[in-house]
Amino acid sequence: MEGISITIQKPKVVVLGAGSLFFGRQCIWQMVHSKHLNKGTLVLVDTNEERLNKLVNLAQMVVDANQVDLKIEGSVDRKLVLQDADFVVLSFAKDTVKYRGIDCEISEKYGIRMCSGDTIGPGGVFRAMRELPMILECAKDIEEICPEAWVINYINPSTVNGMALKRYAPNLKTFALCDSHHMPHKKMIYAERAGIINDKSEYSEEIDRKFNLRIAGVNHFTWLLKAEYEGKDVLPTIAESLNRSAETETVGGDTGAKALYNDAISYQLYDIFGYVPTCTAHTKEYVPYWQGLGKLEDTIPPLSIWETEDRYKRHDEMWRQIDSFLSGETPISEYMNTFGPDHATDIIENMVGGLGKPFYINTLNQGAVTNMNDDSFLELLCEVTMDGVKPLPVGEMPRGIRGMQELVLDTHELTAEAVVERDRKKLRRAILTDPLVNSIADADQIIEELLELEKDIIPEHWYAKDLI
């Protein structure tokens, strides 16, 4: 991948699931803001026509207010708008708050605590059962209509869905994405933790060059394996910063399940393994230590589970914010000061503009982590251009961490196979391989109860009497 051989003057970006509030609003911001993108086309697709119309109208208002040439389109039918797409972003999740709540509630009944419930544990398996079939249907349409488009999966479980696209849609150009390692913002956070800067405003290109990070692992189970500034190891300094902030992290801050005790847990994992987890809000549910299963009381309490009602309230607030812009209550001129860059559209800008910036994405290992398989699906710092994806060298994954990574990868791979092959035995095997599951009888009951409670969204074939 020497240089950039492909350029696009007016990129067409199609977003499948534009009603995803955690992506759609920032996507509009970046497409309008970027000189590399704002002469192209942004196509918003969603099956909920009311929400779609709101986002399309909002996008057009932002375009008009900023006087850019970005063309806005909307459709409830992806097949009508995929033609000539350069990028297709997958960001849909039907009623995800509701079903993640069900996944977490039933799992907790059998001793499995999930603070997020969308990537590991029964929640990860069942979310893949809900989302992956539609992802592969979209992939089939893309292969037929715009086979040269880059496909970016932004749907959890990111590893399951990303590896499934690689395996079952091998002719497409794909990678998967998570927002937890958005560069350079991730480096800024650790630069502040290391005492290199006092706040993010002090970060500069010079500091960026001198600050060498190495992060790798399965999505949501990634680790800071190296942190050097001007050749000095600052990983212990970062860890000690986490230890200090652990004393006050739940005072006056976000008390949602994913936010509780993250710094304390990060430091405890560092104390055990010698490396810092970089996505602790998720990592803490990938390990059994805070499941409340020990005979002795731990210094950190068991995980709080996914807070369904609070999530509904948060989504309602986001829609009220959009309505406020649409009604004029909040001037549309404030939009560009309200939001900021999104990870996916940052990467698209980089690819279109040939900017040469590295980004963390989920893709095949290809030798980056030397003691894991080349086809291991990992989150790695990569060169990402229109010509392809190239993971940058990492070295070895430390023992202990590597063993846990392999177990998670096997769980994810079995999940993908079970969903695609419609194989009940592999579904059971995936659940029982999962690091959070401790009882065969409990696992079987969880499967039965979740299938019953989610029959209105799980594909019908899972209920066929002759299922394997």
Coordinates of C-alpha atoms in Angstrom, one line a residue:
M1 CA 0.0 0.0 0.0
E2 CA 2.5 2.6 -1.2
G3 CA 0.6 5.9 -1.4
I4 CA -2.9 6.5 -2.6
S5 CA -4.0 5.3 -6.0
I6 CA -7.7 5.9 -5.7
T7 CA -9.3 9.3 -5.2
I8 CA -13.0 10.3 -5.0
Q9 CA -14.1 13.9 -5.6
K10 CA -17.7 13.5 -4.6
P11 CA -18.1 10.6 -2.3
K12 CA -21.5 8.9 -1.8
V13 CA -22.0 7.7 1.8
V14 CA -25.1 5.6 2.5
V15 CA -26.1 5.1 6.1
L16 CA -28.3 2.1 6.8
G17 CA -30.0 2.8 10.1
A18 CA -29.8 6.6 10.1
G19 CA -32.2 6.7 13.1
S20 CA -29.3 5.5 15.2
L21 CA -28.9 8.6 17.4
F22 CA -25.4 7.8 18.5
F23 CA -24.1 8.0 14.9
G24 CA -26.6 9.9 12.7
R25 CA -26.2 13.3 14.3
Q26 CA -22.4 13.3 14.3
C27 CA -22.4 11.9 10.8
I28 CA -24.3 14.9 9.5
W29 CA -21.8 17.2 11.3
Q30 CA -18.8 15.5 9.7
M31 CA -20.2 15.3 6.2
V32 CA -21.0 19.1 6.4
H33 CA -17.7 20.1 8.1
S34 CA -15.2 18.2 5.9
K35 CA -14.1 19.7 2.7
H36 CA -13.3 16.2 1.5
L37 CA -16.9 15.1 2.0
N38 CA -19.2 18.1 1.7
K39 CA -19.3 18.1 -2.1
G40 CA -20.6 14.5 -2.1
T41 CA -23.9 12.8 -1.2
L42 CA -25.2 11.7 2.2
V43 CA -28.0 9.1 1.9
L44 CA -29.9 8.3 5.1
V45 CA -31.9 5.1 5.1
D46 CA -34.2 3.9 7.9
T47 CA -37.3 1.7 8.0
N48 CA -39.0 4.1 10.5
E49 CA -40.2 6.8 8.1
E50 CA -41.1 9.3 10.8
R51 CA -37.6 9.2 12.2
L52 CA -36.0 9.1 8.8
N53 CA -37.8 12.3 7.7
K54 CA -36.7 14.1 10.9
L55 CA -33.0 13.2 10.2
V56 CA -33.3 14.1 6.5
N57 CA -34.9 17.5 7.3
L58 CA -32.3 18.1 9.9
A59 CA -29.4 17.3 7.6
Q60 CA -30.8 19.6 4.9
M61 CA -31.2 22.4 7.4
V62 CA -27.6 22.0 8.5
V63 CA -26.4 21.9 4.8
D64 CA -28.3 25.1 4.0
A65 CA -27.2 26.9 7.1
N66 CA -23.5 26.2 6.3
Q67 CA -23.9 26.8 2.5
V68 CA -22.1 23.6 1.4
D69 CA -22.8 21.5 -1.7
L70 CA -23.6 18.3 0.1
K71 CA -26.6 16.5 -1.4
I72 CA -29.0 14.9 1.1
E73 CA -31.2 12.0 0.2
G74 CA -33.4 9.7 2.2
S75 CA -35.2 6.4 1.6
V76 CA -36.9 3.6 3.5
D77 CA -35.7 1.1 0.8
R78 CA -31.9 0.7 0.7
K79 CA -32.1 -1.0 -2.8
L80 CA -33.3 2.3 -4.3
V81 CA -30.2 4.3 -3.1
L82 CA -27.2 1.9 -3.0
Q83 CA -26.3 2.5 -6.7
D84 CA -22.8 4.1 -7.0
A85 CA -22.3 4.2 -3.2
D86 CA -18.6 4.5 -2.2
F87 CA -19.3 3.8 1.5
V88 CA -22.1 1.9 3.2
V89 CA -22.3 2.3 7.0
L90 CA -24.3 -0.3 8.9
S91 CA -25.7 1.3 12.1
F92 CA -29.1 -0.2 12.7
A93 CA -30.5 -1.9 15.7
K94 CA -34.2 -2.5 16.0
D95 CA -35.6 -1.9 19.5
T96 CA -32.1 -2.5 21.0
V97 CA -32.9 -0.9 24.4
K98 CA -35.8 -3.2 24.9
Y99 CA -34.1 -6.4 23.9
R100 CA -30.8 -5.7 25.7
G101 CA -33.0 -5.2 28.8
I102 CA -34.6 -8.6 28.3
D103 CA -31.2 -10.2 27.7
C104 CA -29.8 -8.7 30.8
E105 CA -32.8 -9.4 33.0
I106 CA -33.0 -13.1 32.1
S107 CA -29.3 -13.6 32.4
E108 CA -29.2 -12.0 35.8
K109 CA -31.9 -14.4 37.0
Y110 CA -29.3 -17.2 36.4
G111 CA -26.3 -15.4 37.9
I112 CA -24.9 -13.6 34.9
R113 CA -24.5 -9.9 35.2
M114 CA -24.1 -7.8 32.1
C115 CA -23.6 -4.0 32.2
S116 CA -24.0 -3.6 28.5
G117 CA -25.2 -7.0 27.3
D118 CA -24.5 -6.5 23.6
T119 CA -21.2 -8.2 22.9
I120 CA -20.4 -11.0 25.4
G121 CA -22.6 -13.3 27.5
P122 CA -26.1 -14.4 26.4
G123 CA -26.8 -10.8 25.4
G124 CA -24.0 -10.8 22.8
V125 CA -25.1 -14.1 21.3
F126 CA -28.8 -13.0 21.1
R127 CA -28.0 -9.6 19.7
A128 CA -26.1 -11.3 16.9
M129 CA -29.1 -13.6 16.3
R130 CA -31.2 -10.4 16.0
E131 CA -28.9 -8.3 13.9
L132 CA -26.6 -10.5 11.8
P133 CA -29.2 -12.0 9.5
M134 CA -30.2 -8.4 8.4
I135 CA -26.5 -7.5 8.1
L136 CA -25.9 -10.3 5.7
E137 CA -29.0 -9.4 3.7
C138 CA -27.6 -5.9 3.3
A139 CA -24.3 -7.4 2.3
K140 CA -26.0 -9.4 -0.5
D141 CA -27.7 -6.2 -1.8
I142 CA -24.4 -4.4 -1.7
E143 CA -22.7 -7.2 -3.7
E144 CA -25.4 -6.9 -6.3
I145 CA -25.8 -3.1 -6.5
C146 CA -22.5 -1.5 -5.5
P147 CA -19.9 -4.2 -5.1
E148 CA -16.9 -1.8 -5.0
A149 CA -18.3 0.1 -2.0
W150 CA -16.5 0.0 1.4
V151 CA -18.8 -1.5 4.0
I152 CA -18.3 -0.3 7.6
N153 CA -20.1 -2.3 10.3
Y154 CA -21.0 -0.1 13.3
I155 CA -23.3 -2.7 14.9
N156 CA -22.5 -4.7 18.0
P157 CA -21.4 -7.4 18.6
S158 CA -18.8 -5.8 16.3
T159 CA -16.5 -8.8 16.2
V160 CA -19.2 -11.3 15.5
N161 CA -20.7 -9.2 12.7
G162 CA -17.3 -8.1 11.3
M163 CA -15.9 -11.6 11.1
A164 CA -19.2 -12.8 9.6
L165 CA -18.9 -10.2 6.8
K166 CA -15.3 -11.3 6.1
R167 CA -16.3 -15.0 6.0
Y168 CA -19.7 -14.9 4.4
A169 CA -19.3 -11.9 2.1
P170 CA -15.6 -12.3 1.2
N171 CA -15.9 -10.3 -2.1
L172 CA -16.8 -7.1 -0.2
K173 CA -14.3 -4.6 1.2
T174 CA -15.3 -4.5 4.9
F175 CA -14.1 -3.7 8.3
A176 CA -15.9 -3.2 11.7
L177 CA -15.8 -0.3 14.0
C178 CA -16.3 0.8 17.6
D179 CA -16.2 4.4 18.9
S180 CA -14.1 3.6 22.0
H181 CA -10.7 4.1 20.2
H182 CA -11.4 7.2 18.1
M183 CA -8.1 8.8 17.3
P184 CA -6.5 11.1 18.2
H185 CA -8.9 11.5 21.1
K186 CA -7.8 8.2 22.7
K187 CA -4.2 9.3 22.7
M188 CA -5.2 12.7 24.3
I189 CA -6.9 10.9 27.1
Y190 CA -3.8 8.8 27.9
A191 CA -1.4 11.8 27.4
E192 CA -3.4 13.5 30.1
R193 CA -3.3 10.4 32.3
A194 CA 0.5 10.2 31.8
G195 CA 1.0 13.9 32.8
I196 CA 2.3 14.8 29.4
I197 CA -0.5 17.5 29.1
N198 CA -2.8 19.1 31.6
D199 CA -5.8 19.1 29.3
K200 CA -6.6 18.1 25.8
S201 CA -6.2 21.7 24.5
E202 CA -2.4 21.3 25.0
Y203 CA -2.1 18.3 22.7
S204 CA -0.1 18.9 19.5
E205 CA 1.3 17.1 16.5
E206 CA 4.7 17.2 18.1
I207 CA 3.4 15.5 21.3
D208 CA 1.6 13.0 19.1
R209 CA 4.8 12.1 17.3
K210 CA 6.7 11.6 20.6
F211 CA 3.9 9.6 22.3
N212 CA 3.9 6.0 21.3
L213 CA 0.9 3.8 22.2
R214 CA 0.2 0.2 21.3
I215 CA -3.3 -1.0 21.9
A216 CA -4.7 -4.4 20.7
G217 CA -7.2 -7.1 21.4
V218 CA -10.7 -8.3 20.6
N219 CA -13.2 -5.4 20.4
H220 CA -14.3 -4.3 23.9
F221 CA -11.5 -6.4 25.3
T222 CA -8.5 -4.3 24.2
W223 CA -5.4 -3.6 26.2
L224 CA -2.8 -0.8 26.4
L225 CA 0.3 -2.9 25.8
K226 CA 2.8 -0.1 25.4
A227 CA 2.9 3.6 26.3
E228 CA 6.1 5.6 25.8
Y229 CA 6.8 9.3 25.7
E230 CA 10.2 10.3 24.3
G231 CA 11.3 6.7 24.9
K232 CA 10.3 6.6 28.5
D233 CA 7.7 4.0 29.7
V234 CA 4.7 5.9 31.0
L235 CA 2.4 2.9 31.4
P236 CA 2.9 2.8 35.2
T237 CA 2.1 6.5 35.4
I238 CA -1.1 6.0 33.5
A239 CA -2.1 3.1 35.8
E240 CA -1.3 5.2 38.9
S241 CA -3.6 7.9 37.6
L242 CA -6.4 5.4 37.3
N243 CA -5.7 4.3 40.9
R244 CA -6.0 7.9 42.1
S245 CA -9.1 8.7 40.2
A246 CA -10.7 5.4 41.4
E247 CA -11.2 7.0 44.8
T248 CA -13.6 9.6 43.5
E249 CA -14.9 8.2 40.2
T250 CA -18.5 7.6 41.3
V251 CA -18.8 10.9 43.1
G252 CA -21.0 13.3 41.1
G253 CA -20.3 11.5 37.9
D254 CA -22.2 9.1 35.5
T255 CA -23.6 6.3 37.7
G256 CA -24.9 4.2 34.8
A257 CA -24.0 0.5 34.8
K258 CA -21.2 0.9 32.2
A259 CA -19.6 3.8 34.1
L260 CA -19.4 2.4 37.6
Y261 CA -16.0 1.6 39.1
N262 CA -14.2 1.6 35.8
D263 CA -11.0 3.2 37.0
A264 CA -10.9 0.9 40.1
I265 CA -11.4 -2.1 37.8
S266 CA -8.8 -0.8 35.3
Y267 CA -6.2 -0.6 38.1
Q268 CA -7.1 -3.9 39.5
L269 CA -6.7 -5.6 36.1
Y270 CA -3.4 -3.7 35.6
D271 CA -2.2 -5.0 39.0
I272 CA -3.0 -8.6 37.9
F273 CA -1.8 -8.6 34.3
G274 CA 0.6 -5.7 34.1
Y275 CA -1.3 -3.9 31.3
V276 CA -4.2 -1.4 31.3
P277 CA -7.6 -2.3 29.7
T278 CA -8.6 0.4 27.3
C279 CA -12.4 -0.2 27.1
T280 CA -13.2 -1.1 30.7
A281 CA -16.9 -0.2 30.5
H282 CA -17.2 -3.3 28.4
T283 CA -14.1 -5.3 29.5
K284 CA -15.4 -5.7 33.0
E285 CA -18.2 -7.9 31.8
Y286 CA -15.8 -10.1 29.7
V287 CA -14.2 -11.5 32.9
P288 CA -15.9 -13.3 35.8
Y289 CA -14.3 -11.3 38.6
W290 CA -17.2 -8.9 39.2
Q291 CA -20.0 -11.3 38.7
G292 CA -20.5 -11.7 42.4
L293 CA -19.7 -15.4 42.4
G294 CA -16.8 -15.3 44.9
K295 CA -17.2 -16.7 48.5
L296 CA -15.5 -13.7 49.9
E297 CA -16.6 -10.1 49.5
D298 CA -14.5 -8.2 46.9
T299 CA -13.4 -4.6 47.3
I300 CA -15.4 -3.8 44.1
P301 CA -19.1 -4.7 44.2
P302 CA -20.7 -6.9 41.5
L303 CA -21.6 -5.3 38.2
S304 CA -24.8 -3.3 37.9
I305 CA -26.8 -4.5 35.0
W306 CA -28.1 -2.6 31.9
E307 CA -30.5 0.2 32.9
T308 CA -33.3 0.0 30.4
E309 CA -35.5 2.8 31.6
D310 CA -32.6 5.3 31.9
R311 CA -31.6 4.4 28.3
Y312 CA -35.1 5.1 27.1
K313 CA -35.0 8.5 28.8
R314 CA -31.6 9.3 27.2
H315 CA -33.0 8.4 23.8
D316 CA -36.0 10.6 24.4
E317 CA -33.8 13.5 25.3
M318 CA -31.8 13.0 22.1
W319 CA -35.0 13.1 20.0
R320 CA -36.2 16.2 21.9
Q321 CA -32.9 17.9 21.0
I322 CA -33.4 17.0 17.3
D323 CA -37.0 18.4 17.5
S324 CA -35.7 21.5 19.0
F325 CA -33.5 22.2 16.0
L326 CA -36.3 21.3 13.6
S327 CA -38.8 23.6 15.2
G328 CA -36.3 26.5 15.4
E329 CA -36.4 26.6 19.2
T330 CA -32.7 26.0 19.0
P331 CA -31.1 27.9 16.1
I332 CA -29.7 25.6 13.4
S333 CA -26.6 27.8 13.4
E334 CA -25.8 26.2 16.8
Y335 CA -25.7 22.7 15.3
M336 CA -22.0 22.7 14.3
N337 CA -21.0 23.9 17.8
T338 CA -23.2 21.2 19.5
F339 CA -21.8 18.1 17.9
G340 CA -18.4 17.0 16.6
P341 CA -16.6 14.4 14.5
D342 CA -17.7 10.8 14.4
H343 CA -15.3 7.9 14.2
A344 CA -16.7 6.3 11.0
T345 CA -16.9 9.6 9.1
D346 CA -13.5 10.6 10.3
I347 CA -12.1 7.4 8.7
I348 CA -14.1 8.0 5.5
E349 CA -12.7 11.5 5.3
N350 CA -9.2 10.1 5.8
M351 CA -9.7 7.5 3.0
V352 CA -11.3 9.9 0.6
G353 CA -8.8 12.7 1.3
G354 CA -5.7 10.4 1.4
L355 CA -4.8 12.0 4.7
G356 CA -2.6 9.2 5.9
K357 CA -3.9 9.0 9.4
P358 CA -3.9 5.7 11.3
F359 CA -7.1 4.5 12.9
Y360 CA -8.2 1.7 15.2
I361 CA -10.5 -0.6 13.4
N362 CA -11.6 -4.3 13.7
T363 CA -10.2 -6.5 11.0
L364 CA -8.1 -9.6 10.4
N365 CA -4.9 -9.7 12.4
Q366 CA -2.6 -10.4 9.4
G367 CA 0.4 -11.0 11.6
A368 CA 0.2 -7.7 13.6
V369 CA -0.1 -9.7 16.9
T370 CA 2.6 -12.3 16.3
N371 CA 1.4 -15.0 18.7
M372 CA -2.2 -15.0 17.5
N373 CA -3.6 -16.4 14.2
D374 CA -3.5 -14.3 11.1
D375 CA -7.3 -14.6 10.8
S376 CA -8.0 -13.5 14.4
F377 CA -10.5 -10.6 14.2
L378 CA -8.9 -7.9 16.4
E379 CA -9.1 -4.2 17.0
L380 CA -5.8 -2.8 15.8
L381 CA -4.2 0.5 14.7
C382 CA -4.3 0.4 10.9
E383 CA -3.4 2.3 7.8
V384 CA -6.8 2.7 6.2
T385 CA -6.9 3.9 2.6
M386 CA -9.1 3.5 -0.4
D387 CA -6.8 0.7 -1.5
G388 CA -7.1 -1.4 1.6
V389 CA -6.5 -1.9 5.3
K390 CA -3.0 -2.7 6.8
P391 CA -2.7 -3.4 10.5
L392 CA 0.5 -2.0 12.0
P393 CA 2.8 -4.2 14.0
V394 CA 2.0 -5.0 17.6
G395 CA 4.2 -7.8 18.8
E396 CA 3.1 -10.5 21.2
M397 CA -0.1 -10.5 23.2
P398 CA 0.9 -11.2 26.8
R399 CA 0.1 -14.6 28.3
G400 CA -3.0 -14.7 30.4
I401 CA -4.5 -11.9 28.3
R402 CA -4.0 -13.9 25.2
G403 CA -5.7 -17.0 26.6
M404 CA -8.8 -14.9 27.5
Q405 CA -8.7 -13.3 24.0
E406 CA -8.8 -16.7 22.3
L407 CA -11.8 -17.9 24.4
V408 CA -13.7 -14.7 23.5
L409 CA -12.8 -15.2 19.8
D410 CA -14.0 -18.8 19.9
T411 CA -17.3 -17.6 21.5
H412 CA -17.8 -15.0 18.8
E413 CA -16.9 -17.3 15.9
L414 CA -19.2 -20.0 17.2
T415 CA -22.0 -17.4 17.4
A416 CA -21.5 -16.3 13.8
E417 CA -21.5 -19.9 12.6
A418 CA -24.6 -20.7 14.7
V419 CA -26.5 -17.7 13.3
V420 CA -25.6 -18.3 9.7
E421 CA -25.9 -22.1 9.7
R422 CA -29.1 -21.9 11.8
D423 CA -27.6 -24.5 14.0
R424 CA -29.1 -25.0 17.5
K425 CA -26.2 -27.2 18.7
K426 CA -23.7 -24.4 17.8
L427 CA -25.9 -21.9 19.5
R428 CA -25.7 -23.9 22.7
R429 CA -22.0 -24.5 22.2
A430 CA -21.4 -20.7 21.8
I431 CA -23.3 -20.0 25.0
L432 CA -21.4 -22.7 26.9
T433 CA -18.0 -21.5 25.6
D434 CA -18.8 -18.0 26.8
P435 CA -16.6 -16.9 29.7
L436 CA -19.6 -15.7 31.8
V437 CA -21.5 -19.0 31.7
N438 CA -21.0 -21.5 34.6
S439 CA -23.9 -23.9 34.3
I440 CA -25.2 -26.2 31.5
A441 CA -28.7 -26.3 33.0
D442 CA -28.8 -22.5 33.4
A443 CA -27.5 -21.9 29.9
D444 CA -30.2 -24.2 28.4
Q445 CA -32.9 -22.4 30.3
I446 CA -31.6 -18.9 29.3
I447 CA -31.7 -20.0 25.7
E448 CA -35.3 -21.2 26.0
E449 CA -36.5 -18.2 27.9
L450 CA -34.9 -15.6 25.6
L451 CA -36.2 -17.4 22.5
E452 CA -39.7 -17.2 24.0
L453 CA -39.5 -13.6 25.1
E454 CA -37.9 -12.4 21.8
K455 CA -39.9 -14.5 19.3
D456 CA -41.3 -11.3 17.7
I457 CA -37.8 -10.3 16.5
I458 CA -35.7 -13.5 16.4
P459 CA -35.9 -15.1 12.8
E460 CA -38.7 -17.7 12.5
H461 CA -36.4 -20.5 11.6
W462 CA -35.1 -20.8 15.2
Y463 CA -38.6 -22.0 16.1
A464 CA -38.8 -24.8 13.5
K465 CA -39.3 -28.3 14.9
D466 CA -36.7 -29.8 12.6
L467 CA -34.0 -27.3 13.6
I468 CA -30.7 -29.1 14.0

